[in-house]
Short mmCIF file of C-alpha atoms in Angstrom, two decimals:
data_model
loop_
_atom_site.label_atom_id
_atom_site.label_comp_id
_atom_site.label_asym_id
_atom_site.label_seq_id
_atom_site.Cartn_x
_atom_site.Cartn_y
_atom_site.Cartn_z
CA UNK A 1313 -13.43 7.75 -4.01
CA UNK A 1314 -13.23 4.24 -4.01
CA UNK A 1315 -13.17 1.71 -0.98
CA UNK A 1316 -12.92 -1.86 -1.39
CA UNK A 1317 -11.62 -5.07 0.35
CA UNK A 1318 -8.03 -6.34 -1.20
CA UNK A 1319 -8.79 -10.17 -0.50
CA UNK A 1320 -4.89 -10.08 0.72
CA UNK A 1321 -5.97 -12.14 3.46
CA UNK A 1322 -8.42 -14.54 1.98
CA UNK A 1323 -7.96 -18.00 2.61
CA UNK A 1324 -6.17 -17.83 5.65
CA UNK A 1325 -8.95 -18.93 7.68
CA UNK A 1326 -9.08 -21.95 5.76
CA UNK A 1327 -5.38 -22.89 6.79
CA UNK A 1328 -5.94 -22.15 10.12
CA UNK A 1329 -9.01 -24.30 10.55
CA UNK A 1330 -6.67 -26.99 8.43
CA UNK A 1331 -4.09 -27.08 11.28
CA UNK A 1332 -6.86 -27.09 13.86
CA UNK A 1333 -8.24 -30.16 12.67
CA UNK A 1334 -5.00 -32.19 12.15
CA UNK A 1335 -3.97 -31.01 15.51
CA UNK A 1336 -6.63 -32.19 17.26
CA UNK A 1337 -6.93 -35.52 15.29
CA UNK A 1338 -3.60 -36.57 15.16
CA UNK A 1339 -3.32 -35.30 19.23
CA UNK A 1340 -0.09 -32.63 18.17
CA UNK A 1341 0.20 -29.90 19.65
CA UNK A 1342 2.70 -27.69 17.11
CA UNK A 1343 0.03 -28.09 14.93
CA UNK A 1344 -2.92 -26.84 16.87
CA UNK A 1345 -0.48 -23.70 17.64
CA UNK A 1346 0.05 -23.20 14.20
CA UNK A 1347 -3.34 -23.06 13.68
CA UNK A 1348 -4.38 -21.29 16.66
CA UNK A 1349 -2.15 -18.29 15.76
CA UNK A 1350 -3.56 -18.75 11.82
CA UNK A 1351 -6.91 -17.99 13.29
CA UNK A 1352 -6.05 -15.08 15.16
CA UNK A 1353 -4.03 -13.53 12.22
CA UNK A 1354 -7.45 -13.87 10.08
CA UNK A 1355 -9.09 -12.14 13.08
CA UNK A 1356 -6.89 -9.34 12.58
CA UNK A 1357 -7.30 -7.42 9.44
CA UNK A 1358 -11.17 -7.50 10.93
CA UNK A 1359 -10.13 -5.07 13.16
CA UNK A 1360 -8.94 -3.04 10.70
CA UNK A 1361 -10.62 -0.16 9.04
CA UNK A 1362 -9.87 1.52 5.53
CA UNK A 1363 -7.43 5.00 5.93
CA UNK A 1364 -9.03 7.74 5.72
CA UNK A 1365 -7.56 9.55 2.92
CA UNK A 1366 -6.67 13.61 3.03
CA UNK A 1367 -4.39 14.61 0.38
CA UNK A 1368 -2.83 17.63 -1.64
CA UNK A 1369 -0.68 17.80 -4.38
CA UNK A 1370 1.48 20.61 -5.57
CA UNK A 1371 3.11 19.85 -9.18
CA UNK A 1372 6.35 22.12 -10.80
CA UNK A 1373 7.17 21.88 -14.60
CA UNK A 1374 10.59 23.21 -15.34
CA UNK A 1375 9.67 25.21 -18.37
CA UNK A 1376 5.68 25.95 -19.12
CA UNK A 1377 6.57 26.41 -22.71
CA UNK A 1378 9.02 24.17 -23.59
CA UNK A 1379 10.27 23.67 -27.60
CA UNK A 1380 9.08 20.04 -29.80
CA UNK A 1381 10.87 17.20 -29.04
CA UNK A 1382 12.25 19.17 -25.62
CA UNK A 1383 12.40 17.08 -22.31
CA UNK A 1384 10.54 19.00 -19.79
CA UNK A 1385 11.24 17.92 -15.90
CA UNK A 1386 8.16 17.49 -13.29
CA UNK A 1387 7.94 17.50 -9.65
CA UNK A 1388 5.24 16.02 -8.09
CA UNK A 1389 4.42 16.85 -4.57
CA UNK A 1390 1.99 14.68 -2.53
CA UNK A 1391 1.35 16.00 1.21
CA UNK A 1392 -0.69 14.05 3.71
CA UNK A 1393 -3.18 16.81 5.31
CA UNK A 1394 -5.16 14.26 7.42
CA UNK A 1395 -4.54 13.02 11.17
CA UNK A 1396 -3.25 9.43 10.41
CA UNK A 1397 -0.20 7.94 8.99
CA UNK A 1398 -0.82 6.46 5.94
CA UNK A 1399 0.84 2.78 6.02
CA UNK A 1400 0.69 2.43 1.87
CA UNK A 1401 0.41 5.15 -0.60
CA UNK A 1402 0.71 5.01 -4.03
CA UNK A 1403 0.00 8.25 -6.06
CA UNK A 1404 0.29 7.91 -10.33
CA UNK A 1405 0.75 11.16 -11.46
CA UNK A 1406 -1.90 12.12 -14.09
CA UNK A 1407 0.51 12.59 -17.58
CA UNK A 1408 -1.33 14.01 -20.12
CA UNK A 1409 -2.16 11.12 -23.07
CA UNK A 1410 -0.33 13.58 -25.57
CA UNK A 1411 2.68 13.51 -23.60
CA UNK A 1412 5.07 10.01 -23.49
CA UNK A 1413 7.55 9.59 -20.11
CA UNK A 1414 11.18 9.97 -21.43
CA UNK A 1415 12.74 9.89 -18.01
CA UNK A 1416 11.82 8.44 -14.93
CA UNK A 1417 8.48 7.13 -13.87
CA UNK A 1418 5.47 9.11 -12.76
CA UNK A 1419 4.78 5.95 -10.34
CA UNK A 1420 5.72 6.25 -6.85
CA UNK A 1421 4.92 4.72 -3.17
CA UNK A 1422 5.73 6.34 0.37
CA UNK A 1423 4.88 6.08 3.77
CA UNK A 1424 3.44 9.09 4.93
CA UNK A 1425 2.85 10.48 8.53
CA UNK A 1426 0.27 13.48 9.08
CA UNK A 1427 2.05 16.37 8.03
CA UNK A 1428 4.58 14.27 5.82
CA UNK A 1429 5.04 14.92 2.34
CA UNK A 1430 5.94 12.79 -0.89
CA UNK A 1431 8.54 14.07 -4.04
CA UNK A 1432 9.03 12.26 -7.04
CA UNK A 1433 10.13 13.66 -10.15
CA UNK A 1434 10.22 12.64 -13.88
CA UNK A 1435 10.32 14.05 -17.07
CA UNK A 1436 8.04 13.95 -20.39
CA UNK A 1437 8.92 14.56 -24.09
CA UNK A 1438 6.93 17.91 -25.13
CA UNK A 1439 4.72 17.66 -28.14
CA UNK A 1440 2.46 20.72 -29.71
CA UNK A 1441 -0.50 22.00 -27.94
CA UNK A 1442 -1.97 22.95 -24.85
CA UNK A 1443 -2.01 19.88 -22.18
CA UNK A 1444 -3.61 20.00 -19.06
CA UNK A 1445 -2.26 17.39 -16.48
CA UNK A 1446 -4.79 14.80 -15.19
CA UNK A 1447 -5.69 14.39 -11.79
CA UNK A 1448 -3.60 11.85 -9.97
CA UNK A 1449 -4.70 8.61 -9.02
CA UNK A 1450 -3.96 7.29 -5.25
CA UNK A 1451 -4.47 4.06 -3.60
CA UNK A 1452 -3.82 3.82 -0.13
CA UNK A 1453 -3.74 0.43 1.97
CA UNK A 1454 -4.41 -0.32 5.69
CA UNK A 1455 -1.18 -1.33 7.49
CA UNK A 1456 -2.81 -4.62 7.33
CA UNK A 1457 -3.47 -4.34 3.51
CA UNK A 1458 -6.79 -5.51 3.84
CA UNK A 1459 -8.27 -2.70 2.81
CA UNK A 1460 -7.59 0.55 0.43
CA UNK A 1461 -9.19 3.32 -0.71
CA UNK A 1462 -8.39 5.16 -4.31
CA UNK A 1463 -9.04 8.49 -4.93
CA UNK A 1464 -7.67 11.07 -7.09
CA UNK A 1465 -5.89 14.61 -6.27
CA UNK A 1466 -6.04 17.34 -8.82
CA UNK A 1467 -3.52 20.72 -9.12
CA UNK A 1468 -4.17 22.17 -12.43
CA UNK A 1469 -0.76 22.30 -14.24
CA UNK A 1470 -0.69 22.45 -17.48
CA UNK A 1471 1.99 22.75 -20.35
CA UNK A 1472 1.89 24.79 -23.91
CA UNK A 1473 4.37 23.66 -26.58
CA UNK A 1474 4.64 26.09 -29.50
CA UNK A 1475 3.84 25.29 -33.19
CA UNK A 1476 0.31 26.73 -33.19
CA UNK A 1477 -1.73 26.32 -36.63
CA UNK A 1478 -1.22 29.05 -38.79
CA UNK A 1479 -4.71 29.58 -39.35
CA UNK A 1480 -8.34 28.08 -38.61
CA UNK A 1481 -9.17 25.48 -41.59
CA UNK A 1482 -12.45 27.21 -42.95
CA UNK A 1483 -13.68 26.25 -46.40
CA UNK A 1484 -13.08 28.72 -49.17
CA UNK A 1485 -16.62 30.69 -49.87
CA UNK A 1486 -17.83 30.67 -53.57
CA UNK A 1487 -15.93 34.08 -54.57
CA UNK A 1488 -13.09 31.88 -53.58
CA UNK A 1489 -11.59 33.46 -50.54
CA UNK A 1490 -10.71 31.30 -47.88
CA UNK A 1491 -11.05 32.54 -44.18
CA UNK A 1492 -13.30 35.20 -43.59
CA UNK A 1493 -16.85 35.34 -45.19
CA UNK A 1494 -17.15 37.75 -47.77
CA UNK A 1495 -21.18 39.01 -48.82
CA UNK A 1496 -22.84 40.64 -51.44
CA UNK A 1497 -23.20 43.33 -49.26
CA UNK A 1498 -21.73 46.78 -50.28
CA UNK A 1499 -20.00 47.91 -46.51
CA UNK A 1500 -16.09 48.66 -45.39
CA UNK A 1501 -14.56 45.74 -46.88
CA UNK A 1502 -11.07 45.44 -49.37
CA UNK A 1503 -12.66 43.92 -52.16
CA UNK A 1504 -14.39 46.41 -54.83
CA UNK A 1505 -18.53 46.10 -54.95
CA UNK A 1506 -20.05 49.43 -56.95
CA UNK A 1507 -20.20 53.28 -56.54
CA UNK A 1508 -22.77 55.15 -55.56
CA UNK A 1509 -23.83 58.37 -54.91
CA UNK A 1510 -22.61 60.29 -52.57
CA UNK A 1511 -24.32 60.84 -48.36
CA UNK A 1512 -23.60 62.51 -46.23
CA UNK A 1513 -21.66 61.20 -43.38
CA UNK A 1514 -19.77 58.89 -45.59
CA UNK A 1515 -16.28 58.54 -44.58
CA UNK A 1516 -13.82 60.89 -46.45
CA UNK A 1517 -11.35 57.86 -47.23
CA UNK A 1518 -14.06 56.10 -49.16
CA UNK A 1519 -14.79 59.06 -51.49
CA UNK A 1520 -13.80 58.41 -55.31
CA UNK A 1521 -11.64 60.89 -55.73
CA UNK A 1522 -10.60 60.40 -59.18
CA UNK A 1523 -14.07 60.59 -60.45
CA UNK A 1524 -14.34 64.12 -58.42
CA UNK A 1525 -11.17 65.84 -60.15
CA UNK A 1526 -12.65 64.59 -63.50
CA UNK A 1527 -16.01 65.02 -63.74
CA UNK A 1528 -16.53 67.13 -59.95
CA UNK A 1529 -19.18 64.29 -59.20
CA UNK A 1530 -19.34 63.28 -55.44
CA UNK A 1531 -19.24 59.54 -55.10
CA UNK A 1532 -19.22 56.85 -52.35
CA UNK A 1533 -16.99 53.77 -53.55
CA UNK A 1534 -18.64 50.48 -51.65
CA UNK A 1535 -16.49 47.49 -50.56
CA UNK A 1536 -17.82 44.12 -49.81
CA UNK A 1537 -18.83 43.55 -46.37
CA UNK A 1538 -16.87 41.08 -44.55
CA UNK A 1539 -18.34 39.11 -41.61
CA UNK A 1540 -16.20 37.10 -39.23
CA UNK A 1541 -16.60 33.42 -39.45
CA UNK A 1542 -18.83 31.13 -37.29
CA UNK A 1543 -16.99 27.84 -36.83
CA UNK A 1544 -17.65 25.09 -34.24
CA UNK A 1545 -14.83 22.55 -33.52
CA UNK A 1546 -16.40 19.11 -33.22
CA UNK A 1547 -14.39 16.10 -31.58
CA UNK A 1548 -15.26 12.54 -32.16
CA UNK A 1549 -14.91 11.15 -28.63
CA UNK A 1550 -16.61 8.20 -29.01
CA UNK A 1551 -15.46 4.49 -27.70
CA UNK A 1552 -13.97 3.52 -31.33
CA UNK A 1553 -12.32 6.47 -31.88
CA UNK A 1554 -10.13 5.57 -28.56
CA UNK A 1555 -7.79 3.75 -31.11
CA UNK A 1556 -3.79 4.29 -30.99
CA UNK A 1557 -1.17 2.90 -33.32
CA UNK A 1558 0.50 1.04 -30.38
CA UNK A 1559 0.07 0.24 -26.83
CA UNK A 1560 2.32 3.12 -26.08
CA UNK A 1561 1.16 5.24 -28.24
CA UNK A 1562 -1.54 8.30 -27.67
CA UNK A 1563 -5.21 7.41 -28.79
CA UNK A 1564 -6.71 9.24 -31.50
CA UNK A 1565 -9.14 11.38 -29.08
CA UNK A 1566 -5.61 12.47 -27.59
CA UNK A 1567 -4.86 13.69 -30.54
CA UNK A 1568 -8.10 15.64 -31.46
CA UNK A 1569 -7.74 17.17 -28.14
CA UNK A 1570 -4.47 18.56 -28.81
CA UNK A 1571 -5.76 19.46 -32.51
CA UNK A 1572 -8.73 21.40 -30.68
CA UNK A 1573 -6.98 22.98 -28.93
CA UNK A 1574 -4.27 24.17 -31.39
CA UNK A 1575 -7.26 25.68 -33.65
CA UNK A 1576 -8.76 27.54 -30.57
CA UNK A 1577 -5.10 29.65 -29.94
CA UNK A 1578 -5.12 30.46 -33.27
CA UNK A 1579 -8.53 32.20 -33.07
CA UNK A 1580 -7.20 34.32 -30.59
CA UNK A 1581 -5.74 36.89 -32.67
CA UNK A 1582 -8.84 36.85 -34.71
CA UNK A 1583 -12.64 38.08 -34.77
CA UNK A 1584 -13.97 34.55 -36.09
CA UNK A 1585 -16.33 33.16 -33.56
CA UNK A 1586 -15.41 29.38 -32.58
CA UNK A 1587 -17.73 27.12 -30.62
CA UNK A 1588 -16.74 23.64 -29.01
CA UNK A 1589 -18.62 20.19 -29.34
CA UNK A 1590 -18.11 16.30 -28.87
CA UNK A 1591 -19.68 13.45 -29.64
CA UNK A 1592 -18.96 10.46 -26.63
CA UNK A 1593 -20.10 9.04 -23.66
CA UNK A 1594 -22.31 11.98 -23.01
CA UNK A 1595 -22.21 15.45 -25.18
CA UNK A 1596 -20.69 18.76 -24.68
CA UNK A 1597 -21.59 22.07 -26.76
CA UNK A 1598 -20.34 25.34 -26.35
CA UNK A 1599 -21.96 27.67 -28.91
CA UNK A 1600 -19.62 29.67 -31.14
CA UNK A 1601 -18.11 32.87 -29.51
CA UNK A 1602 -15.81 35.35 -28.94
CA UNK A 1603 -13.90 36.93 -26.56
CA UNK A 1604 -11.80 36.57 -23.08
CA UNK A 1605 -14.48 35.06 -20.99
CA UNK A 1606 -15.36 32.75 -23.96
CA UNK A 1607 -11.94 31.14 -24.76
CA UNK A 1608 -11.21 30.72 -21.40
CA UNK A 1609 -14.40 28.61 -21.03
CA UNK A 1610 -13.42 26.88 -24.33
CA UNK A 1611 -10.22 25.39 -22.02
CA UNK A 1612 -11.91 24.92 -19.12
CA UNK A 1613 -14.23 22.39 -21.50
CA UNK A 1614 -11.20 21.01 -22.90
CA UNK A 1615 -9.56 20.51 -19.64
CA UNK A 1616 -12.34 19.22 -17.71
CA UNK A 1617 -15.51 17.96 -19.45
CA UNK A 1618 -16.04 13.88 -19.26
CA UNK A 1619 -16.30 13.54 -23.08
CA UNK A 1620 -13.06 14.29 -23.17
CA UNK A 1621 -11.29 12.37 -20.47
CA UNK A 1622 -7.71 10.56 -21.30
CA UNK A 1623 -9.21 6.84 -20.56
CA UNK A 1624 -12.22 4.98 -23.38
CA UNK A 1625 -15.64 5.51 -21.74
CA UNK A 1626 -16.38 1.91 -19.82
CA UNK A 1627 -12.58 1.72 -18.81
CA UNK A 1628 -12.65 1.68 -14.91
CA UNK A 1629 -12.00 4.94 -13.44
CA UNK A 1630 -12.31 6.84 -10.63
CA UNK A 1631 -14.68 9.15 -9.85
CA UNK A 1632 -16.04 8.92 -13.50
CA UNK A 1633 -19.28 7.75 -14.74
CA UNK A 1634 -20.71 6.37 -18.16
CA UNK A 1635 -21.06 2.98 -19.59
CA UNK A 1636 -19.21 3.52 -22.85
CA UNK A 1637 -22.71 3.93 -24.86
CA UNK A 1638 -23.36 6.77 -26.64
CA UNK A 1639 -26.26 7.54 -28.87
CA UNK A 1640 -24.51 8.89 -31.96
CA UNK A 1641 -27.86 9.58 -33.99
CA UNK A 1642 -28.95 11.11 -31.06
CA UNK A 1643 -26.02 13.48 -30.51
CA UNK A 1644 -25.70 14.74 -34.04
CA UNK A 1645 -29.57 15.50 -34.36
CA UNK A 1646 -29.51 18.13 -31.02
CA UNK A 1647 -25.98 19.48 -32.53
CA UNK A 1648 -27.59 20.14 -35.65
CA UNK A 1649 -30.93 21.94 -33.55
CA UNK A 1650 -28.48 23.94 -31.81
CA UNK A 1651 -26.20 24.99 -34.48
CA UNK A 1652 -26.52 28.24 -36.27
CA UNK A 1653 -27.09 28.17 -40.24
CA UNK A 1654 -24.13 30.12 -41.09
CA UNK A 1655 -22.08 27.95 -38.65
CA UNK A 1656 -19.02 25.88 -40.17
CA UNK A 1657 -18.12 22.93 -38.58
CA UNK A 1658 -14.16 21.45 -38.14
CA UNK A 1659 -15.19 17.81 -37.12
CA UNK A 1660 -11.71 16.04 -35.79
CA UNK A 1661 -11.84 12.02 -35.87
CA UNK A 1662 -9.56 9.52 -36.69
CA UNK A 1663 -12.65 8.11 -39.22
CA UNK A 1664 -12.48 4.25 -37.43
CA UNK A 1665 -16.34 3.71 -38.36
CA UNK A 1666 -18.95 4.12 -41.34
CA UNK A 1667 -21.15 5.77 -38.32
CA UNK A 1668 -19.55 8.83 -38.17
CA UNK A 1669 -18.77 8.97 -41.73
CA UNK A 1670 -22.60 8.90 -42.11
CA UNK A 1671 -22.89 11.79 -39.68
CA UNK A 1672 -20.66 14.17 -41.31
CA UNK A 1673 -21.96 13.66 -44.29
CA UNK A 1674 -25.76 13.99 -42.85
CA UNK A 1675 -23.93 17.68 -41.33
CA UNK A 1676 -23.14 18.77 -44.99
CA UNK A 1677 -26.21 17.75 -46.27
CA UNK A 1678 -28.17 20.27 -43.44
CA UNK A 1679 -26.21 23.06 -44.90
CA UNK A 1680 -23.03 23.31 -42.75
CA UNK A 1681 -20.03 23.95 -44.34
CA UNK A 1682 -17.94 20.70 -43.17
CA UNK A 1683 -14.37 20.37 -42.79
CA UNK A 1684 -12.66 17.36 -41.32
CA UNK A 1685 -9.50 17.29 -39.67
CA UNK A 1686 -8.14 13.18 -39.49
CA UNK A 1687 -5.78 12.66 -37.25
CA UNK A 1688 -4.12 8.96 -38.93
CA UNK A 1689 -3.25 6.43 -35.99
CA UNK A 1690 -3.69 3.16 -38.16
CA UNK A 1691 -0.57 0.58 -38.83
CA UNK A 1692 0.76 -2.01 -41.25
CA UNK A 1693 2.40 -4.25 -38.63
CA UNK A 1694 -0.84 -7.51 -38.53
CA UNK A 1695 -3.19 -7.80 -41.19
CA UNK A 1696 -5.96 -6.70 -38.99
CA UNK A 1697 -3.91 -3.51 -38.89
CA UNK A 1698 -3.45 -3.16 -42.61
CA UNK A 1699 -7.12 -4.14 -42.80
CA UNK A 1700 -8.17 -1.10 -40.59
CA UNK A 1701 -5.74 1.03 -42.54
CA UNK A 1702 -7.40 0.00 -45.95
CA UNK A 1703 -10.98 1.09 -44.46
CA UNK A 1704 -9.59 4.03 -43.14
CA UNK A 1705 -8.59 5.12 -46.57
CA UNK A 1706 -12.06 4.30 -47.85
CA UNK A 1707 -13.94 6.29 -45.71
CA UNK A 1708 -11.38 9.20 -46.85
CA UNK A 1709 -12.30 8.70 -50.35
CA UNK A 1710 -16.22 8.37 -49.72
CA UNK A 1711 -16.12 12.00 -47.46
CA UNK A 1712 -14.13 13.36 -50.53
CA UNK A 1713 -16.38 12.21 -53.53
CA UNK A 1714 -19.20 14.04 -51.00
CA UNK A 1715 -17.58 17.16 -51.41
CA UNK A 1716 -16.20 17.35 -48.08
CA UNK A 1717 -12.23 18.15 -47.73
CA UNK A 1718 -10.49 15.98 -45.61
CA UNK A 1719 -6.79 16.62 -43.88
CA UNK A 1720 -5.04 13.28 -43.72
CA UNK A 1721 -3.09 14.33 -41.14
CA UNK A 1722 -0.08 12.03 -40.51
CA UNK A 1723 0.51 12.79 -36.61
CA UNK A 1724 4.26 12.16 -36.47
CA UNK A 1725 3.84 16.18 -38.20
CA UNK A 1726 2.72 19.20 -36.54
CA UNK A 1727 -0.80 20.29 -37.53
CA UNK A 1728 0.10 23.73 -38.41
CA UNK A 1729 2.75 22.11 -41.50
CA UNK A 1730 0.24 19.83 -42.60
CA UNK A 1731 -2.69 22.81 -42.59
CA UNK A 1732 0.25 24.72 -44.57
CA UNK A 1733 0.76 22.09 -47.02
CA UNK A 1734 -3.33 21.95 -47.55
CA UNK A 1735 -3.37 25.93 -47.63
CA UNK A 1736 -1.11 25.79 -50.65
CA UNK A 1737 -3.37 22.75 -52.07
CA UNK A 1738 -6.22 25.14 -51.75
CA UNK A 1739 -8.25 22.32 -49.35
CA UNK A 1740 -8.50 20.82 -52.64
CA UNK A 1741 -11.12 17.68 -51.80
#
């Protein structure tokens, strides 16, 4: 929470003092009122003191999983709780940055008594993912509007568009299977490894029984041993990766988010571990995992953790701390410390700097298995623009002659076709 002084009133005893003076010199009386009653309105706002501010807010979304492209209608609820009529209140409702208004505005101002409560509704054009609502930002003024306070007021909505990823983008191993990771292990896998003879306690099912009617040999046939995969999603949430193709536009980070969290529902349905990490105005790891309890603290990060707020760390808000600084070198050396050998990493960044370039390629060179997923929010329109685009598709080319595959993935498509369209290219780098 915020308090500060508005400055509405500034300069007023000036004026007053003004009319004093040429009242009293020039012996006129209108004037000296005038500035008699200037002087007393400057005393006023003095007496003032900044509302106290006690808020909750209840938010509806007419359909939780709405279809692409679908307009989806919110209500937004703002009730005052406290004792004291609040003279000015503004409340923005917290839209999340994947999400564009298409009707209405999620701006609105009231007057609101203790007890009274604030509706405003507005729709937003549904895109793919998982989007969790941002808290709302109020500012509330004095009656004299010398003072306000800002704060924000959270409710936890959230709304999941369809179109998941068909499946997590892990590299292919060196037997060439993509997906799961397939040993030299003999164990209860699909693919053929040797025969042996037979134990006992070996399963039935895995007896060769064609080598038993010929020869009346008891063998054991032995499958490769598959082991789930160990993958940890890593978003570049850094102050140059804030970068959108237009003012309007989401940010790149927006769209990692919704990327993230795209690849985390389609582990759901699978026994591949996932972990979560970010490099930005302060680090977040979650070590890879499975299960209930796991995913649901995989959104919770998503949702809630300060590298991956909606705004570019050093942009002023609420309730939020960092400078915008972040020690990239830094970050990527304790990611590597706490990530597991076998662990394959998913970095998602739009690719705006040779810094994190560098680090992903520092990542492959410790051993990790390094996929990157770019989400491309460059344009042609200035030739700055065209500039950044150019570098852009340098850095592509430099993570690709590395060995490292890169999705170029144009965001006005759904992740899951363009992760299609690379499945049948074989994440060819």
């Amino acid at each position: 929470m915020t308090v500060r002084a508005t400055g509405r009133w500034r300069g007023i005893v000036a004026v007053a003092l003004w009319f004093v003076a040429v009242g009293v010199l020039t012996d006129r009386p209108a004037a000296l009122l005038v500035g008699v009653v200037g002087a007393g309105l400057a005393v006023y706002p003095r007496l003032s003191r900044p509302p106290t501010v006690e808020l909750e807010l209840e938010r509806e979304v007419g359909e939780a999983r709405p279809a692409r492209g679908e307009p989806v209608p919110v209500t937004t609820r703002v009730r005052n709780t406290g004792d004291r009529t609040l003279a000015d209140c503004r409340v923005i409702d917290g839209v999340p940055a994947m999400l564009s208004v298409a009707e209405g505005s999620p701006r609105h101002a009231a007057v609101l008594r203790p007890g009274g409560t604030a509706e405003f509704s507005y729709a937003v054009a549904a895109e793919p993912g998982r989007h969790q609502f941002d808290p709302a930002t109020v500012v509330a003024r004095d009656i004299t509007g010398a003072h306000e306070v800002e704060t924000t007021v959270a409710a936890g909505t959230e709304i999941q568009v369809g179109d998941a990823v068909p499946e997590l983008p892990v590299r292919p191993d060196p037997d060439g299977h993509a997906g799961r990771l397939v040993t030299d292990e003999g164990g209860s896998g699909i693919e053929f490894h040797s025969v042996r003879e037979y134990r006992p306690g070996d399963p039935i099912g895995r007896i060769d029984s064609k080598r038993w009617a010929r020869t009346g040999e008891l063998t054991t046939v032995e499958f490769r041993e598959e082991r789930p995969t160990s993958v940890c999603l890593l978003v570049d949430a850094r102050a140059p990766a804030y970068r959108a193709a237009a003012e309007d536009r989401p940010n790149a980070v927006a769209h990692c988010l919704a990327g993230a969290e795209q690849l985390v529902s389609a582990l759901s349905d699978t026994r591949d571990a996932v972990g979560l990490a970010a490099f930005g105005r302060e680090p977040c790891f979650r070590a890879p995992g499975v299960g209930p309890d796991h995913e649901a603290a995989l959104w919770r990060l998503l949702a809630t953790h300060p590298a991956f707020d909606a705004t570019p760390p050093g942009a002023v808000r609420t309730g939020r701390d960092g400078d915008g600084e972040d020690d990239l070198d830094g970050q990527a050396t304790l990611l590597r410390k706490r990530l597991g050998t076998d662990t394959q990493v998913v970095v998602l960044s739009p690719l705006t700097d040779r810094r994190i370039v560098e680090t992903i390629r520092t990542l492959a060179a410790a051993g990790h298995t390094t996929t990157v997923v770019s989400p491309d929010v460059t344009a042609d329109g200035s030739l700055g623009q065209r500039l950044a685009r150019r570098e852009r598709t340098l850095r592509l080319r430099a993570l690709r002659g590395a060995d490292i595959p890169v999705v170029d993935w144009d965001t006005a498509t759904p992740l899951g076709a363009v992760l299609l369209d690379e499945r049948r290219r074989r994440w060819s780098a």
